[in-house]
Coordinates of C-alpha atoms in Angstrom, one line a residue:
Chain C
M26 CA 0.0 0.1 0.0
S27 CA 1.1 3.4 -0.8
P28 CA -0.3 6.9 -1.6
I29 CA -2.5 6.8 -4.6
P30 CA -0.7 8.4 -7.5
A31 CA -2.7 11.4 -9.0
I32 CA -2.3 10.5 -12.5
E33 CA -4.9 10.4 -15.3
S34 CA -5.8 7.5 -17.5
I35 CA -4.0 7.0 -20.8
Y36 CA -6.9 5.2 -22.3
I37 CA -9.3 8.2 -22.1
P38 CA -10.1 9.7 -25.5
T39 CA -10.7 13.5 -26.1
L40 CA -14.1 14.2 -27.7
A41 CA -13.5 15.6 -31.0
W42 CA -15.8 15.9 -34.1
I43 CA -15.7 15.4 -37.8
S44 CA -15.9 18.8 -39.6
K45 CA -15.6 17.4 -43.0
V46 CA -16.1 14.2 -45.0
E47 CA -14.8 13.6 -48.5
T48 CA -15.3 10.4 -50.5
M49 CA -11.9 9.6 -52.1
T50 CA -12.6 6.3 -53.6
A51 CA -14.8 3.4 -53.3
M52 CA -13.1 2.2 -50.1
E53 CA -11.5 5.3 -48.9
K54 CA -13.0 8.6 -47.2
M55 CA -11.2 11.7 -45.8
F56 CA -12.2 12.9 -42.5
T57 CA -11.2 16.3 -41.2
I58 CA -11.2 16.2 -37.4
E59 CA -11.4 19.2 -35.0
L60 CA -10.6 19.0 -31.3
P61 CA -12.3 21.0 -28.6
R62 CA -11.4 24.6 -28.2
G63 CA -9.4 24.8 -31.4
Q64 CA -6.4 23.0 -29.7
S65 CA -3.8 21.5 -32.1
L66 CA -3.1 17.9 -32.2
G67 CA 0.7 18.8 -32.2
H68 CA 1.7 15.9 -34.3
K69 CA 4.9 14.9 -36.3
P70 CA 4.7 13.6 -39.8
G71 CA 4.3 9.9 -39.6
Q72 CA 2.4 9.5 -36.3
F73 CA -1.0 8.1 -35.8
V74 CA -4.0 8.6 -33.5
E75 CA -6.4 6.2 -31.9
V76 CA -10.0 6.9 -33.2
S77 CA -12.8 5.9 -30.8
L78 CA -16.4 5.2 -31.9
F79 CA -18.1 4.6 -28.5
G80 CA -19.8 1.2 -28.4
I81 CA -17.8 0.1 -31.5
G82 CA -14.2 0.4 -30.4
E83 CA -11.0 2.0 -31.2
A84 CA -8.5 1.7 -34.2
P85 CA -5.2 3.1 -35.0
I86 CA -5.2 5.5 -38.0
S87 CA -2.2 7.4 -39.4
I88 CA -2.4 11.1 -39.7
S89 CA -2.7 12.2 -43.3
S90 CA -2.2 16.0 -42.9
S91 CA 1.1 17.6 -42.3
P92 CA 1.9 19.7 -39.1
S93 CA 2.6 22.5 -41.4
R94 CA -1.0 22.6 -42.4
S95 CA -2.7 21.8 -39.1
N96 CA -4.7 25.1 -38.3
G97 CA -6.2 23.3 -35.4
K98 CA -7.5 20.5 -37.7
F99 CA -6.0 17.2 -38.8
E100 CA -7.1 14.7 -41.5
L101 CA -7.5 11.0 -41.5
C102 CA -7.8 9.1 -44.8
V103 CA -9.5 6.0 -43.9
R104 CA -10.1 2.7 -45.7
K105 CA -13.3 0.7 -44.9
V106 CA -11.9 -2.6 -43.7
G107 CA -12.9 -3.4 -40.1
D108 CA -15.6 -2.7 -37.4
V109 CA -14.4 0.9 -36.4
T110 CA -13.6 2.0 -39.9
T111 CA -16.9 0.7 -41.4
A112 CA -18.8 2.7 -38.6
L113 CA -16.7 5.7 -39.2
H114 CA -17.5 5.7 -42.8
N115 CA -21.4 5.8 -41.8
L116 CA -20.7 9.1 -40.0
D117 CA -21.5 12.5 -41.3
E118 CA -20.1 15.8 -40.8
G119 CA -20.6 17.0 -37.2
A120 CA -20.4 13.5 -35.6
R121 CA -18.6 13.1 -32.3
I122 CA -15.6 10.8 -32.2
G123 CA -12.8 10.1 -29.6
V124 CA -9.2 10.7 -30.3
R125 CA -6.2 9.7 -28.4
G126 CA -2.7 10.6 -29.4
P127 CA -0.6 11.5 -31.3
F128 CA 1.4 8.3 -30.8
G129 CA 4.4 6.9 -32.2
S130 CA 8.0 8.1 -33.2
G131 CA 7.1 9.7 -36.6
F132 CA 9.5 10.5 -39.3
P133 CA 12.6 12.8 -38.1
V134 CA 12.1 15.4 -40.8
E135 CA 14.5 17.9 -39.3
Q136 CA 17.2 15.2 -39.8
F137 CA 16.3 15.1 -43.4
E138 CA 16.9 18.8 -44.1
G139 CA 19.5 19.5 -46.8
R140 CA 18.9 16.0 -48.4
D141 CA 17.2 14.9 -51.5
I142 CA 14.0 13.0 -50.6
L143 CA 12.6 10.2 -52.6
F144 CA 9.1 9.2 -51.6
A145 CA 7.8 5.9 -52.8
P146 CA 4.4 5.2 -51.3
G147 CA 2.1 2.4 -52.4
G148 CA -1.6 2.2 -52.3
L149 CA -3.0 3.3 -49.1
G150 CA 0.6 4.1 -47.9
L151 CA 0.1 7.4 -49.4
A152 CA -2.1 8.3 -46.4
P153 CA 0.6 8.5 -43.8
A154 CA 3.2 9.5 -46.4
R155 CA 1.3 12.7 -47.4
S156 CA 1.9 13.9 -43.9
V157 CA 5.6 14.0 -44.7
I158 CA 5.3 15.0 -48.4
N159 CA 3.4 18.1 -47.6
Q160 CA 5.7 18.9 -44.7
V161 CA 8.6 18.7 -47.0
L162 CA 6.9 20.7 -49.9
D163 CA 5.7 23.4 -47.4
Q164 CA 9.4 23.9 -46.4
R165 CA 10.6 23.2 -49.9
A166 CA 13.7 25.3 -49.5
K167 CA 15.2 23.3 -46.8
Y168 CA 15.5 20.2 -49.0
G169 CA 17.3 19.2 -52.0
R170 CA 15.6 17.2 -54.9
V171 CA 12.1 15.8 -54.2
I172 CA 11.2 12.7 -56.0
L173 CA 7.8 11.2 -55.7
L174 CA 6.9 7.7 -57.0
Y175 CA 3.4 6.6 -56.4
G176 CA 1.6 3.4 -57.3
A177 CA -1.8 2.0 -56.8
K178 CA -3.5 -1.1 -58.0
T179 CA -6.0 0.6 -60.5
P180 CA -6.5 4.3 -61.6
G181 CA -9.8 4.2 -59.5
E182 CA -7.8 3.5 -56.4
L183 CA -5.4 6.5 -56.7
L184 CA -5.8 8.7 -53.5
F185 CA -5.6 12.4 -53.2
K186 CA -6.0 12.8 -57.0
D187 CA -6.3 16.6 -56.9
E188 CA -2.9 16.7 -55.0
L189 CA -1.4 14.3 -57.4
Q190 CA -2.2 16.7 -60.1
T191 CA -0.6 19.6 -58.2
W192 CA 2.4 17.7 -57.5
G193 CA 2.7 16.6 -61.0
K194 CA 2.6 20.2 -62.3
R195 CA 5.2 21.4 -59.8
N196 CA 8.6 21.9 -61.4
D197 CA 10.4 21.2 -58.2
V198 CA 8.9 17.9 -57.7
E199 CA 9.9 14.8 -60.0
F200 CA 6.6 13.0 -60.0
H201 CA 6.0 9.6 -61.4
V202 CA 2.7 7.5 -61.0
T203 CA 1.8 4.1 -62.0
V204 CA -1.0 1.6 -61.7
D205 CA -0.8 -2.2 -61.6
R206 CA -3.7 -2.6 -64.1
G207 CA -4.8 0.5 -66.4
D208 CA -8.4 1.1 -67.6
K209 CA -9.7 2.7 -70.9
E210 CA -8.8 6.2 -70.0
W211 CA -5.5 5.5 -68.3
I212 CA -2.5 6.8 -70.4
G213 CA 0.2 6.7 -67.9
N214 CA 2.6 4.0 -66.7
V215 CA 1.3 0.5 -66.0
G216 CA 3.2 -1.8 -63.6
V217 CA 4.0 -2.1 -60.1
I218 CA 5.8 0.7 -58.3
T219 CA 9.2 -0.9 -58.9
T220 CA 8.7 -0.3 -62.6
L221 CA 9.1 3.5 -61.9
F222 CA 12.6 3.1 -60.5
P223 CA 14.4 2.9 -63.9
K224 CA 13.0 6.4 -64.7
I225 CA 14.9 8.2 -61.9
T226 CA 18.6 8.6 -61.0
V227 CA 19.6 9.5 -57.5
N228 CA 22.5 10.7 -55.6
P229 CA 22.4 7.8 -53.1
R230 CA 24.6 9.4 -50.4
N231 CA 22.4 12.6 -50.1
T232 CA 19.1 10.7 -50.6
I233 CA 16.6 9.9 -47.8
A234 CA 14.1 7.3 -49.1
I235 CA 10.6 7.1 -47.5
T236 CA 8.4 4.3 -48.5
V237 CA 5.1 3.3 -47.0
G238 CA 3.0 0.4 -48.3
P239 CA 1.8 -3.1 -47.8
P240 CA 4.3 -5.7 -46.4
V241 CA 4.9 -7.4 -49.8
M242 CA 5.8 -3.9 -51.4
Y243 CA 8.7 -3.3 -48.9
R244 CA 10.6 -6.3 -49.8
F245 CA 10.7 -5.2 -53.5
V246 CA 11.1 -1.4 -53.0
I247 CA 13.7 -1.7 -50.5
M248 CA 15.6 -4.0 -52.9
E249 CA 15.3 -1.3 -55.5
L250 CA 16.5 1.5 -53.1
L251 CA 19.5 -0.6 -52.0
G252 CA 20.2 -1.4 -55.6
K253 CA 20.4 2.4 -56.2
G254 CA 23.1 2.6 -53.5
I255 CA 21.0 4.4 -50.8
P256 CA 22.4 3.3 -47.3
E257 CA 20.3 1.3 -45.1
D258 CA 19.7 4.0 -42.4
Q259 CA 18.6 6.4 -45.1
I260 CA 15.6 4.2 -46.1
W261 CA 12.5 4.8 -44.0
V262 CA 9.2 2.7 -43.8
S263 CA 6.2 2.8 -41.7
L264 CA 5.0 -0.4 -40.4
E265 CA 1.4 -1.4 -40.0
R266 CA 0.5 -3.4 -36.9
R267 CA -2.3 -3.9 -34.6
M268 CA -1.6 -1.0 -32.3
K269 CA -4.3 -1.5 -29.9
C270 CA -3.4 0.6 -27.0
G271 CA -1.0 3.1 -28.6
V272 CA 1.0 3.4 -25.4
G273 CA 3.4 0.4 -25.3
K274 CA 1.3 -1.8 -22.9
C275 CA -1.1 -4.3 -24.7
G276 CA 1.5 -6.0 -26.7
H277 CA -0.3 -6.5 -30.0
C278 CA 2.1 -4.4 -32.1
Q279 CA 5.2 -6.0 -30.9
I280 CA 7.8 -6.8 -33.4
D281 CA 10.7 -8.6 -31.8
H282 CA 11.9 -6.3 -29.1
F283 CA 10.1 -3.1 -30.8
Y284 CA 6.7 -2.0 -29.8
C285 CA 5.8 -0.6 -33.1
C286 CA 3.4 2.1 -31.4
Q287 CA 6.4 3.4 -29.3
H288 CA 9.7 2.8 -31.4
G289 CA 7.7 3.1 -34.7
P290 CA 5.6 2.9 -36.6
A291 CA 8.4 4.8 -38.7
F292 CA 11.7 3.0 -38.7
N293 CA 14.7 3.1 -40.9
Y294 CA 15.8 0.0 -42.5
A295 CA 19.1 -0.4 -40.6
Q296 CA 16.8 -0.7 -37.3
I297 CA 14.7 -3.6 -38.6
K298 CA 16.9 -5.3 -41.2
G299 CA 17.7 -8.4 -39.2
V300 CA 14.5 -8.4 -37.2
M301 CA 12.4 -11.4 -38.0
E302 CA 8.7 -10.7 -38.9
A303 CA 9.4 -7.0 -39.3
I304 CA 9.1 -7.0 -43.1
Chain Z
M28 CA 13.0 -2.8 7.3
S29 CA 12.6 -5.1 10.4
L30 CA 12.2 -8.6 11.3
K31 CA 9.3 -9.6 13.7
I32 CA 8.0 -12.8 15.0
I33 CA 4.4 -13.9 15.3
N34 CA 3.0 -17.1 16.9
K35 CA 1.3 -19.4 14.4
E36 CA -1.9 -19.3 16.4
D37 CA -1.9 -15.7 15.9
L38 CA -2.1 -15.9 12.2
L39 CA -5.8 -16.6 11.8
P40 CA -6.6 -13.7 14.1
F41 CA -4.4 -11.6 12.0
V42 CA -6.3 -12.5 8.9
S43 CA -9.7 -12.1 10.6
N44 CA -8.6 -8.5 11.9
M45 CA -7.5 -7.5 8.4
L46 CA -10.9 -8.9 7.0
R47 CA -12.8 -6.6 9.2
E48 CA -11.1 -3.6 7.3
Y49 CA -10.2 -4.8 3.8
E50 CA -10.8 -7.3 1.2
V51 CA -8.5 -9.9 1.7
L52 CA -7.5 -12.4 -1.2
G53 CA -5.7 -15.5 -0.4
P54 CA -5.1 -19.0 -1.4
V55 CA -8.1 -21.4 -0.8
A56 CA -8.7 -25.0 -1.5
N57 CA -11.2 -25.7 -4.5
D58 CA -12.2 -29.0 -6.1
T59 CA -8.9 -29.5 -8.2
G60 CA -6.3 -27.7 -5.9
F61 CA -5.9 -24.1 -4.8
K62 CA -7.0 -20.7 -6.0
F63 CA -6.7 -17.1 -5.2
A64 CA -10.2 -15.9 -3.9
A65 CA -11.7 -13.2 -1.8
L66 CA -12.0 -14.6 1.8
T67 CA -15.1 -14.7 3.6
D68 CA -13.5 -16.3 6.6
A69 CA -10.0 -16.4 7.9
A70 CA -10.1 -20.1 8.3
Q71 CA -10.3 -20.7 4.5
V72 CA -6.6 -19.5 4.0
R73 CA -4.4 -22.5 3.1
L74 CA -0.8 -21.2 3.4
D75 CA 0.3 -24.8 2.8
Y76 CA -1.1 -24.6 -0.8
N77 CA 1.6 -25.7 -3.5
T78 CA 0.4 -23.5 -6.6
T79 CA -2.7 -22.1 -8.1
I80 CA -4.0 -22.6 -11.7
L81 CA -4.3 -18.8 -12.2
P82 CA -1.6 -16.4 -10.7
P83 CA -2.5 -13.8 -8.1
R84 CA -1.8 -11.1 -10.9
K85 CA -5.6 -11.3 -11.5
A86 CA -5.9 -9.2 -8.3
L87 CA -3.8 -6.5 -10.0
L88 CA -4.8 -6.9 -13.6
P89 CA -8.2 -8.4 -13.6
T90 CA -9.4 -10.7 -16.2
Q91 CA -11.8 -8.0 -17.4
E92 CA -11.4 -4.4 -16.1
T93 CA -13.5 -1.3 -17.0
L94 CA -11.3 1.6 -18.3
F95 CA -14.3 4.0 -18.6
T96 CA -17.8 4.3 -18.9
F97 CA -19.5 6.4 -21.7
R98 CA -22.7 7.8 -23.1
T99 CA -23.5 7.6 -26.7
D100 CA -26.5 9.9 -26.8
M101 CA -24.6 12.9 -25.7
P102 CA -21.0 11.9 -25.7
S103 CA -19.2 11.9 -22.5
V104 CA -16.5 9.7 -20.9
T105 CA -16.0 8.9 -17.2
P106 CA -12.7 7.1 -16.3
A107 CA -13.2 4.1 -13.9
F108 CA -10.8 3.2 -11.1
D109 CA -10.7 0.5 -8.6
M110 CA -9.3 1.9 -5.4
R111 CA -10.7 -0.5 -2.8
W112 CA -8.2 -1.2 -0.1
R113 CA -7.2 -4.9 -0.1
V114 CA -4.6 -7.3 1.1
L115 CA -3.3 -10.0 -1.3
F116 CA -2.2 -12.7 1.3
G117 CA 0.0 -15.7 1.1
V118 CA 1.7 -14.8 -2.4
H119 CA 4.7 -17.2 -3.2
T120 CA 7.9 -15.4 -4.2
C121 CA 7.8 -16.4 -7.8
D122 CA 4.6 -14.5 -8.1
L123 CA 6.0 -11.7 -6.2
H124 CA 8.9 -11.3 -8.7
A125 CA 6.4 -11.3 -11.5
M126 CA 4.4 -8.6 -9.7
R127 CA 7.6 -6.5 -9.3
M128 CA 7.9 -6.8 -13.1
L129 CA 4.3 -5.8 -13.7
D130 CA 4.7 -2.8 -11.4
E131 CA 7.6 -1.6 -13.5
V132 CA 5.9 -2.3 -17.0
F133 CA 2.7 -0.3 -15.9
A134 CA 4.7 2.6 -14.2
R135 CA 7.4 3.2 -16.8
G136 CA 7.0 5.0 -20.2
N137 CA 3.3 5.9 -20.1
P138 CA 2.1 5.4 -16.6
D139 CA -0.9 3.2 -16.4
A140 CA -3.4 4.9 -13.9
H141 CA -5.8 2.0 -13.8
Y142 CA -2.9 -0.5 -12.7
M143 CA -1.0 2.0 -10.5
K144 CA -4.0 3.2 -8.5
R145 CA -5.2 -0.5 -7.8
R146 CA -1.5 -1.5 -7.0
A147 CA -1.3 1.4 -4.5
T148 CA -4.2 0.3 -2.6
T149 CA -3.1 -3.2 -2.4
A150 CA -0.8 -4.7 0.4
I151 CA 1.0 -7.9 -0.5
V152 CA 1.7 -10.4 2.2
S153 CA 3.9 -12.9 0.8
V154 CA 5.1 -16.3 2.1
E155 CA 8.5 -18.0 1.7
C156 CA 8.2 -21.7 0.2
L157 CA 10.4 -24.0 2.0
E158 CA 9.9 -26.9 -0.5
A159 CA 9.4 -27.1 -4.2
C160 CA 5.8 -27.1 -5.2
D161 CA 6.0 -29.9 -7.8
E162 CA 8.0 -31.2 -10.6
H163 CA 7.2 -28.3 -13.0
S164 CA 8.6 -25.3 -11.0
F165 CA 12.1 -24.2 -11.6
C166 CA 12.3 -21.1 -9.3
K167 CA 15.8 -22.0 -8.3
S168 CA 17.0 -21.7 -11.9
M169 CA 15.3 -18.5 -12.2
N170 CA 16.5 -17.1 -8.9
T171 CA 13.0 -16.4 -7.5
L172 CA 12.8 -19.0 -4.8
T173 CA 13.1 -16.2 -2.3
A174 CA 12.6 -12.4 -2.3
T175 CA 14.0 -9.4 -0.5
S176 CA 11.5 -6.7 -1.8
G177 CA 8.2 -6.4 -3.6
F178 CA 6.1 -7.2 -0.4
D179 CA 4.7 -5.3 2.5
L180 CA 5.1 -8.3 4.8
H181 CA 6.9 -11.5 4.1
L182 CA 6.2 -14.6 6.2
I183 CA 8.7 -17.5 6.8
G184 CA 7.3 -20.5 8.6
L185 CA 9.6 -21.6 11.5
G186 CA 7.6 -24.3 13.1
D187 CA 5.5 -22.9 15.8
F188 CA 6.0 -19.2 14.7
Y189 CA 6.5 -17.0 11.5
A190 CA 9.5 -14.7 11.0
V191 CA 7.9 -11.6 9.4
D192 CA 10.2 -9.6 7.2
V193 CA 8.6 -6.0 7.1
G194 CA 9.2 -4.5 3.7
T195 CA 7.4 -1.3 3.9
T196 CA 6.0 1.3 6.4
A197 CA 2.5 0.1 5.2
G198 CA 3.4 -3.4 6.1
D199 CA 4.6 -2.3 9.4
A200 CA 1.3 -0.5 10.3
L201 CA -0.7 -3.6 8.9
L202 CA 1.2 -5.8 11.3
E203 CA 1.2 -3.5 14.1
N204 CA -2.6 -2.8 13.9
H205 CA -3.8 -6.4 13.1
C206 CA -1.4 -8.9 14.9
K207 CA 0.5 -9.6 17.9
S208 CA 4.2 -9.6 17.3
H209 CA 7.6 -9.1 18.8
E210 CA 11.0 -8.3 17.6
A211 CA 13.1 -11.4 16.7
T212 CA 15.3 -12.8 19.5
R213 CA 18.6 -14.2 18.9
P214 CA 17.7 -17.9 19.0
E215 CA 14.7 -17.2 16.6
L216 CA 17.1 -15.6 14.2
V217 CA 19.5 -18.5 14.4
L218 CA 16.5 -20.7 13.4
L219 CA 15.5 -18.4 10.7
D220 CA 19.1 -18.6 9.1
K221 CA 19.3 -22.3 9.5
T222 CA 15.9 -22.8 7.8
M223 CA 16.7 -20.6 4.9
S224 CA 20.1 -22.1 4.4
A225 CA 18.6 -25.6 4.5
K226 CA 15.8 -25.0 2.0
W227 CA 18.2 -24.4 -1.0
A228 CA 19.2 -28.0 -1.2
K229 CA 15.5 -29.0 -1.4
F230 CA 14.9 -27.2 -4.6
P231 CA 16.2 -28.8 -7.9
S232 CA 17.8 -26.5 -10.6
R233 CA 15.8 -27.8 -13.5
L234 CA 17.4 -25.7 -16.3
S235 CA 20.6 -26.7 -17.5
L236 CA 21.7 -23.0 -17.5
E237 CA 21.1 -20.2 -15.2
G238 CA 18.1 -17.9 -15.8
K239 CA 20.4 -15.0 -16.1
D240 CA 21.9 -16.4 -19.2
L241 CA 18.7 -17.0 -21.0
P242 CA 18.7 -13.5 -23.0
A243 CA 22.0 -14.7 -24.4
L244 CA 20.6 -18.1 -25.4
M245 CA 17.5 -16.7 -27.0
G246 CA 19.5 -14.2 -28.9
I247 CA 21.0 -17.0 -30.9
S248 CA 18.0 -19.1 -31.1
Y249 CA 15.7 -17.2 -33.6
K250 CA 16.3 -19.7 -36.3
S251 CA 16.3 -22.9 -34.1
P252 CA 14.4 -25.9 -35.5
V253 CA 12.9 -26.2 -32.0
W254 CA 10.1 -23.6 -33.0
E255 CA 8.9 -25.7 -35.6
E256 CA 9.1 -28.8 -33.7
I257 CA 6.9 -27.5 -30.9
G258 CA 4.8 -25.5 -33.3
V259 CA 3.5 -28.8 -34.9
R260 CA 2.4 -29.9 -31.4
C261 CA 0.8 -26.6 -30.2
F262 CA -2.9 -26.2 -30.3
G263 CA -2.6 -22.5 -30.0
C264 CA -5.0 -22.6 -27.1
G265 CA -3.5 -19.8 -25.3
A266 CA -3.6 -21.5 -21.8
C267 CA 0.0 -20.8 -21.2
N268 CA -0.7 -17.1 -21.5
I269 CA -3.6 -17.1 -19.2
V270 CA -2.0 -19.1 -16.3
C271 CA 1.3 -17.0 -16.7
P272 CA 2.2 -14.6 -13.7
T273 CA 4.1 -12.3 -16.1
C274 CA 1.8 -12.2 -19.1
Y275 CA -0.1 -8.7 -19.3
C276 CA -1.1 -8.3 -22.9
F277 CA -4.7 -7.3 -23.2
D278 CA -7.4 -6.6 -25.6
V279 CA -9.9 -3.7 -25.5
R280 CA -13.6 -4.1 -25.9
D281 CA -16.7 -2.0 -25.9
E282 CA -20.0 -3.2 -24.3
V283 CA -23.2 -1.3 -24.7
S284 CA -26.3 -1.3 -22.8
L285 CA -29.5 -2.6 -24.1
D286 CA -30.9 0.8 -24.8
G287 CA -27.6 1.7 -26.5
K288 CA -27.2 4.8 -24.6
T289 CA -24.4 4.0 -22.2
G290 CA -21.6 1.6 -22.3
E291 CA -18.1 0.8 -21.1
R292 CA -14.7 0.2 -22.5
S293 CA -12.9 -2.7 -20.8
R294 CA -9.6 -4.4 -21.2
I295 CA -9.5 -8.2 -21.1
W296 CA -6.6 -10.7 -20.8
D297 CA -5.4 -11.6 -24.4
S298 CA -2.9 -14.3 -25.7
C299 CA -0.3 -14.0 -28.2
Q300 CA -0.8 -17.6 -29.1
L301 CA -4.2 -16.8 -30.6
D302 CA -4.5 -16.6 -34.2
E303 CA -6.0 -13.1 -34.2
F304 CA -3.2 -11.5 -31.7
A305 CA -1.2 -9.9 -34.5
R306 CA -3.8 -9.7 -37.3
V307 CA -4.5 -6.0 -38.6
G308 CA -7.6 -4.6 -40.1
T309 CA -6.5 -5.2 -43.7
G310 CA -6.3 -9.0 -42.8
E311 CA -2.5 -9.4 -42.8
N312 CA -1.4 -11.5 -40.0
F313 CA 2.2 -10.9 -38.8
R314 CA 2.6 -14.2 -36.9
K315 CA 0.7 -16.9 -38.9
T316 CA 1.9 -20.0 -37.6
H317 CA 2.2 -21.7 -34.2
A318 CA 5.9 -21.8 -34.5
Q319 CA 6.2 -18.2 -35.0
R320 CA 3.8 -17.3 -32.1
L321 CA 5.6 -19.8 -29.6
R322 CA 8.8 -18.2 -30.6
H323 CA 7.4 -14.9 -29.8
R324 CA 6.2 -16.1 -26.4
F325 CA 9.4 -17.6 -25.5
M326 CA 11.4 -14.6 -26.5
R327 CA 9.3 -12.3 -24.5
K328 CA 9.9 -14.6 -21.5
G329 CA 13.6 -15.2 -21.9
K330 CA 14.7 -12.2 -23.7
Y331 CA 12.6 -9.1 -24.4
I332 CA 11.3 -8.2 -21.0
A333 CA 14.8 -8.8 -19.2
E334 CA 16.3 -6.5 -21.8
A335 CA 13.5 -3.8 -21.8
Y336 CA 13.3 -3.7 -18.0
P337 CA 16.9 -4.4 -16.5
G338 CA 16.5 -6.2 -13.2
Q339 CA 13.2 -7.8 -14.1
Q340 CA 12.3 -11.3 -15.5
G341 CA 10.0 -12.3 -18.2
C342 CA 9.7 -15.7 -16.5
V343 CA 9.7 -16.5 -12.9
G344 CA 9.9 -20.3 -13.0
C345 CA 6.5 -20.9 -11.5
G346 CA 5.8 -23.8 -13.8
R347 CA 2.1 -23.0 -14.4
C348 CA 2.3 -23.1 -18.1
A349 CA 3.9 -26.3 -18.0
R350 CA 1.1 -27.7 -15.8
A351 CA -1.5 -26.2 -18.2
C352 CA -0.1 -27.2 -21.6
L353 CA -2.1 -30.1 -23.1
V354 CA 0.9 -31.2 -25.4
D355 CA 3.6 -30.9 -22.8
I356 CA 5.5 -27.7 -24.2
T357 CA 7.3 -26.5 -21.1
P358 CA 9.9 -23.8 -20.6
V359 CA 12.3 -26.2 -19.0
G360 CA 11.9 -28.5 -22.0
V361 CA 12.4 -25.7 -24.6
W362 CA 15.2 -24.0 -22.9
N363 CA 17.3 -27.0 -22.2
A364 CA 16.8 -28.2 -25.8
L365 CA 17.9 -24.8 -27.0
H366 CA 20.8 -25.0 -24.5
K367 CA 21.7 -28.4 -25.7
A368 CA 21.6 -27.5 -29.4
H369 CA 23.8 -24.5 -28.9
A370 CA 26.1 -26.2 -26.6
M371 CA 26.9 -23.1 -24.8

C-alpha cells in the first residue's frame, strides 16, 4: 500500500468532431477532425491517433495531414476494412468521435533537411506518407531534390487525385505515378511501383527514401533502393501493426523487441533489417 | 526494514482482523487444488498450498477491467478506477517477482493509472516456500525462490511461529494494527538462518543453464528448428498465457447497454498464441504460424522483458504454463533443448 498516484488514465479519448467528410475512392474517405477549443493535435509527420467510436471500439489511424497545415485540424484518410472504420464511414459531418494521441515516433524530418527526398508510397501508404510529403513541400527550400513515386492497383484506387495533379505540375517535384492495371482512360505508366525506378537517378549518399505500403511492397522497393546505392539507415518505412493501446502496454504491435506504437511506426531499414517478422 | 515474530496461532486472528477492514484475497482450496479468492472467513486460508492455476496477478490486472464508461447519446466519458483497499495474502515469491515486473511495466513509459491506483491500494503479504511445489517449478534456476523486496510483509514459517520480514511502512502498520508480534530474538534469528540455508538443497535446478543467461541463449535461437518442432504440437489454445504470472497483454472491448445509450470500454486478458493477436484490419497476420507465435512467447519470457526492464524477468519459473499445456510444451523442455542445441 502506498499513496494513490494522482495520474490520469492514458486510455481516455478526447471528444472531437468530424468537420468534413470527403469520399476519395470506393473504399476510402477523408475525414477532417477538430479537437475542442481549437486545440492543435501537435503531431509529427508519420504519427498516428487512436480513433474511438463509443460502443464500437478503437482503431489506430495514421495522420494524413502535415503539421505545417494543421490550423487546429487534422485529416485522416480511412479505408473501410474493419468494425471501427466501417462505422466511421457511416458518420457524417458534425459527428462526435474520440481521439487519443498522437502516438509513435514519426519521421525525423528535421534530420532530413538538406537532403534529397525520394518518396515511394504504394496504395493506402500515401495516407501516412502525405503528412511528410506536404511537410517537406511546405518547407521546400530546406530540402534538395524531391522525387515522388506513387503506385496504386487501379486508376480508381489512386488517392488524393487533386494533390497528385498539383504535385505533377510542380517543377520542383519529380513525379511519377503508376497503376498495376490500367483502364480505358489511363494513359500513364502501367506496372508495379518498382517499374518507376528505372525512370529516376539519385545521388545515393544524399538521398533519404521514404516508402510506405503493404508488407509485400517493402521487400521489392527496399531492394530497388538498396540497388540504387542508398544506405540502409537512409531508407525509411512505416510499419502497419495492430496498435491497440498506442502506449506500449497491450503487446499486440510488438515486433521482436520493438513496440511498433512506441519505437515506430516509422523505422529506418538499418533498425529492422535483421529483425524477424518486421518486413 | 525489520524482522518480527508472530506465533502461528496468531495468524488466523491476523487475517480475521484484516478482513474487518479490507478485502483479503488468499489461497483457498477448491475441487482441483487451490485458487486465489476473496476470503469470507480467515479459516479458509491455506498457506500450505503448493500452487494455483491462475496467478495472483488477477488481483492487480483483472481478467476484465473497466477503463471508462461512456454515453453515446450525448458523448461523455468517465474514467473508472478500482481503489478498494485490499490485502493480497499468501503470495509465493515467484509470483512476487512477477508482480514486481508488472509494477515496472505499468509505471514506466506511459504510466497506467488503472494499474497503479489499484496497486497502490493493495498490500502484499507474501510467504516463503520451504519446499518445491511440484516437478514443474524451476524457481531455483530463475532465482525467484526467495525475495527481498516487492512485499509489504513476508512470512517465513519456522515451526510454531513465523518470522515476518517487514518490507514497507504500510506493512509495518498492517502488522502493528492487526497482529501480536515481537522483535526477533537471537535464537529465533538463528533458526531463521538455519531454515533459509537448509531450503536451498530441497529445490532442484531444472534448467541446464542459469536464468540470467537466457537472454543470450534466446539471442542465438531465432532460427532454431525447435520452434517448428513444438509448433507442430501446439494447439494455439493460449492456456500458457492465461496461467502466466508475467503475461499482461490485453485486448480492449466496448460493451453497450440494451438501450444503446450507455456503455463501457474494458480491457480483457489476451493471448499472443491466438491466431488473431497480430492480425491487422486489412487482414494481414504478422505471426501466422504456431511456431512463430511460440517463438514470440519464449522470446518475451527469456529475452525481451529482461532487456527492456533491466533487473526484471519475463519468466519466474512458477511452472504454471507447463502444468497447463495439453501437449507438454514446457519452458524447461524448450530452454534445455535450445541450450543443448547450441552447446553453450
